[in-house]
CSV table of C-alpha atoms in Angstrom, one decimal:
chain,number,residue,atom,x,y,z
A,1,MET,CA,20.0,3.4,5.7
A,2,SER,CA,19.5,5.6,2.9
A,3,VAL,CA,17.3,4.9,-0.3
A,4,ARG,CA,15.3,6.5,-3.1
A,5,PRO,CA,13.3,5.4,-5.2
A,6,THR,CA,14.1,5.2,-9.0
A,7,GLU,CA,11.0,4.4,-10.5
A,8,ILE,CA,7.8,4.5,-8.9
A,9,LYS,CA,4.2,3.1,-11.2
A,10,LEU,CA,0.9,3.0,-10.5
A,11,HIS,CA,-1.2,-0.2,-11.8
A,12,GLN,CA,-4.6,0.6,-11.5
A,13,GLN,CA,-5.9,-2.8,-13.8
A,14,SER,CA,-4.1,-4.9,-10.4
A,15,ARG,CA,-4.6,-2.4,-8.2
A,16,LEU,CA,-0.2,-2.3,-7.2
A,17,LEU,CA,2.5,0.4,-6.6
A,18,GLU,CA,5.8,-1.0,-8.5
A,19,ILE,CA,8.7,0.9,-6.7
A,20,ALA,CA,12.2,0.5,-8.0
A,21,PHE,CA,14.8,1.5,-5.6
A,22,SER,CA,18.4,2.9,-5.3
A,23,ASP,CA,19.9,0.0,-3.9
A,24,GLU,CA,17.8,-2.0,-7.5
A,25,VAL,CA,15.5,-3.4,-5.1
A,26,CYS,CA,11.8,-3.5,-6.5
A,27,TYR,CA,8.2,-3.4,-4.7
A,28,GLN,CA,4.8,-4.2,-5.7
A,29,LEU,CA,2.6,-3.2,-3.1
A,30,PRO,CA,-0.9,-3.9,-4.0
A,31,TYR,CA,-3.1,-0.7,-2.8
A,32,GLU,CA,-5.2,-2.2,-0.2
A,33,PHE,CA,-2.3,-2.3,2.1
A,34,LEU,CA,-1.1,0.4,1.4
A,35,ARG,CA,-4.1,1.7,2.4
A,36,VAL,CA,-4.9,-0.4,5.5
A,37,TYR,CA,-0.9,0.5,6.7
A,38,SER,CA,-1.0,3.5,5.9
A,39,PRO,CA,0.9,6.6,8.2
A,40,SER,CA,-1.8,8.5,9.4
A,41,ALA,CA,-2.9,9.1,12.6
A,42,GLU,CA,-5.8,8.4,11.6
A,43,VAL,CA,-4.6,4.3,11.2
A,44,ILE,CA,-1.5,3.8,13.8
A,45,GLY,CA,-3.3,5.5,15.8
A,46,HIS,CA,-0.4,8.1,19.1
A,47,GLY,CA,1.5,6.0,20.2
A,48,ARG,CA,1.9,1.9,20.4
A,49,GLY,CA,-1.0,0.4,20.5
A,50,GLN,CA,-4.0,2.8,20.1
A,51,GLU,CA,-4.1,1.2,15.6
A,52,THR,CA,-7.5,1.4,13.8
A,53,LEU,CA,-8.3,-1.6,11.9
A,54,GLN,CA,-8.8,-1.2,8.4
A,55,THR,CA,-11.7,-2.9,6.9
A,56,GLY,CA,-13.2,-3.4,3.5
A,57,LYS,CA,-10.7,-2.4,1.7
A,58,LYS,CA,-10.3,-4.9,-0.6
A,59,ASN,CA,-11.2,-2.2,-3.9
A,60,VAL,CA,-9.6,0.4,-3.1
A,61,ALA,CA,-8.6,2.5,-5.8
A,62,VAL,CA,-5.5,5.0,-5.3
A,63,LEU,CA,-6.1,8.5,-7.1
A,64,GLU,CA,-3.0,10.5,-7.4
A,65,VAL,CA,0.5,10.7,-5.9
A,66,LEU,CA,2.0,13.8,-5.0
A,67,PRO,CA,6.1,13.7,-4.3
A,68,VAL,CA,6.2,15.1,-0.3
A,69,GLY,CA,9.1,17.3,-0.9
A,70,THR,CA,11.9,14.7,-1.1
A,71,TYR,CA,11.4,12.4,1.6
A,72,ALA,CA,8.5,10.6,0.7
A,73,MET,CA,5.4,11.1,-0.9
A,74,LYS,CA,1.4,11.5,0.1
A,75,ILE,CA,-1.5,8.3,-1.6
A,76,VAL,CA,-5.1,9.9,-2.5
A,77,PHE,CA,-7.3,6.5,-1.9
A,78,ASP,CA,-10.5,6.2,-4.0
A,79,ASP,CA,-12.2,6.2,0.2
A,80,GLY,CA,-11.5,9.5,0.8
A,81,HIS,CA,-8.5,9.0,3.1
A,82,ASP,CA,-5.0,11.3,1.8
A,83,SER,CA,-3.3,11.4,4.9
A,84,GLY,CA,0.2,10.1,6.0
A,85,LEU,CA,3.6,10.4,4.7
A,86,TYR,CA,5.1,7.2,2.6
A,87,THR,CA,8.4,8.2,2.8
A,88,TRP,CA,10.4,6.7,0.9
A,89,GLU,CA,11.9,4.3,4.2
A,90,TYR,CA,8.8,3.3,5.6
A,91,LEU,CA,7.5,2.7,1.4
A,92,TYR,CA,11.0,0.4,1.7
A,93,ASP,CA,10.3,-1.5,5.0
A,94,LEU,CA,6.4,-1.6,3.7
A,95,GLY,CA,8.1,-4.1,0.8
A,96,LYS,CA,10.7,-5.8,2.7
A,97,ASP,CA,8.1,-6.9,5.9
A,98,GLN,CA,5.1,-7.4,3.6
A,99,THR,CA,4.6,-10.3,3.9
A,100,ALA,CA,4.2,-11.1,7.6
A,101,LEU,CA,2.6,-7.8,7.9
A,102,TRP,CA,0.3,-8.7,5.6
A,103,GLN,CA,-0.1,-11.6,7.7
A,104,ASP,CA,-0.6,-10.0,10.7
A,105,TYR,CA,-3.6,-7.4,8.9
A,106,LEU,CA,-5.2,-10.5,8.6
A,107,GLY,CA,-4.9,-11.8,11.9
A,108,ARG,CA,-5.8,-8.7,13.3
A,109,LEU,CA,-8.6,-9.1,11.3
A,110,THR,CA,-10.0,-12.4,12.3
A,111,ALA,CA,-9.6,-12.1,15.8
A,112,ALA,CA,-12.0,-8.9,14.5
A,113,GLY,CA,-14.7,-11.0,12.8
A,114,ALA,CA,-14.0,-7.9,11.0
A,115,SER,CA,-13.5,-8.8,6.7
A,116,ARG,CA,-11.5,-7.1,3.7
A,117,GLU,CA,-14.8,-7.2,1.5
A,118,PRO,CA,-15.9,-3.2,1.5
A,119,GLN,CA,-20.1,-3.1,3.2
A,120,ASP,CA,-21.1,-1.5,-0.4
A,121,ASP,CA,-19.6,-3.7,-2.9
A,122,SER,CA,-20.2,-1.9,-6.0
A,123,ASP,CA,-17.0,-2.9,-7.4
A,124,THR,CA,-17.0,-6.2,-8.9
A,125,CYS,CA,-13.2,-5.4,-10.5
A,126,SER,CA,-10.8,-8.3,-8.2
A,127,HIS,CA,-7.8,-8.8,-10.2
A,128,GLY,CA,-4.9,-11.0,-8.1
A,129,SER,CA,-2.1,-10.4,-10.4
A,130,HIS,CA,0.9,-8.9,-8.4
A,131,GLY,CA,3.7,-9.6,-11.2
A,132,CYS,CA,5.4,-7.1,-13.1
A,133,SER,CA,3.4,-5.8,-16.5
A,134,HIS,CA,4.9,-7.0,-19.4
A,135,GLY,CA,7.6,-4.7,-21.0
A,136,SER,CA,8.8,-3.5,-17.7
A,137,SER,CA,12.1,-2.2,-16.8
A,138,GLY,CA,11.8,-1.2,-12.9
A,139,CYS,CA,11.1,-5.0,-11.3
A,140,GLY,CA,11.1,-8.6,-13.2
A,141,GLY,CA,13.8,-9.7,-13.2
């Protein structure tokens, strides 16, 4: 399947990346979710079973999204992480499988006795909104 985004929006207050695809599917991906499922070697390792559990990313923010050719984008997070290329197909799959992937992540955190909370929680903003912005034309049905 060859999918391409038709619109990408960052919602800084709700910490969501909203991405609409050419097949008219739209996903809202929380920044934390994107960070903990970064396709970088630092996160996924160099093979199955070499993943590094990402902890303390609840309040992570996106500073910048940079295009990479016509097939991907690079996300720069405020924790300094900026490696890994998010291909359009990878982002599509993250959106499609978001619920199962998120539950898997929470289960791995629990099993490791780890937390989503940052070690130094100086950022007190925690929005739980997962809805599209008012007036959004990309998503929202």
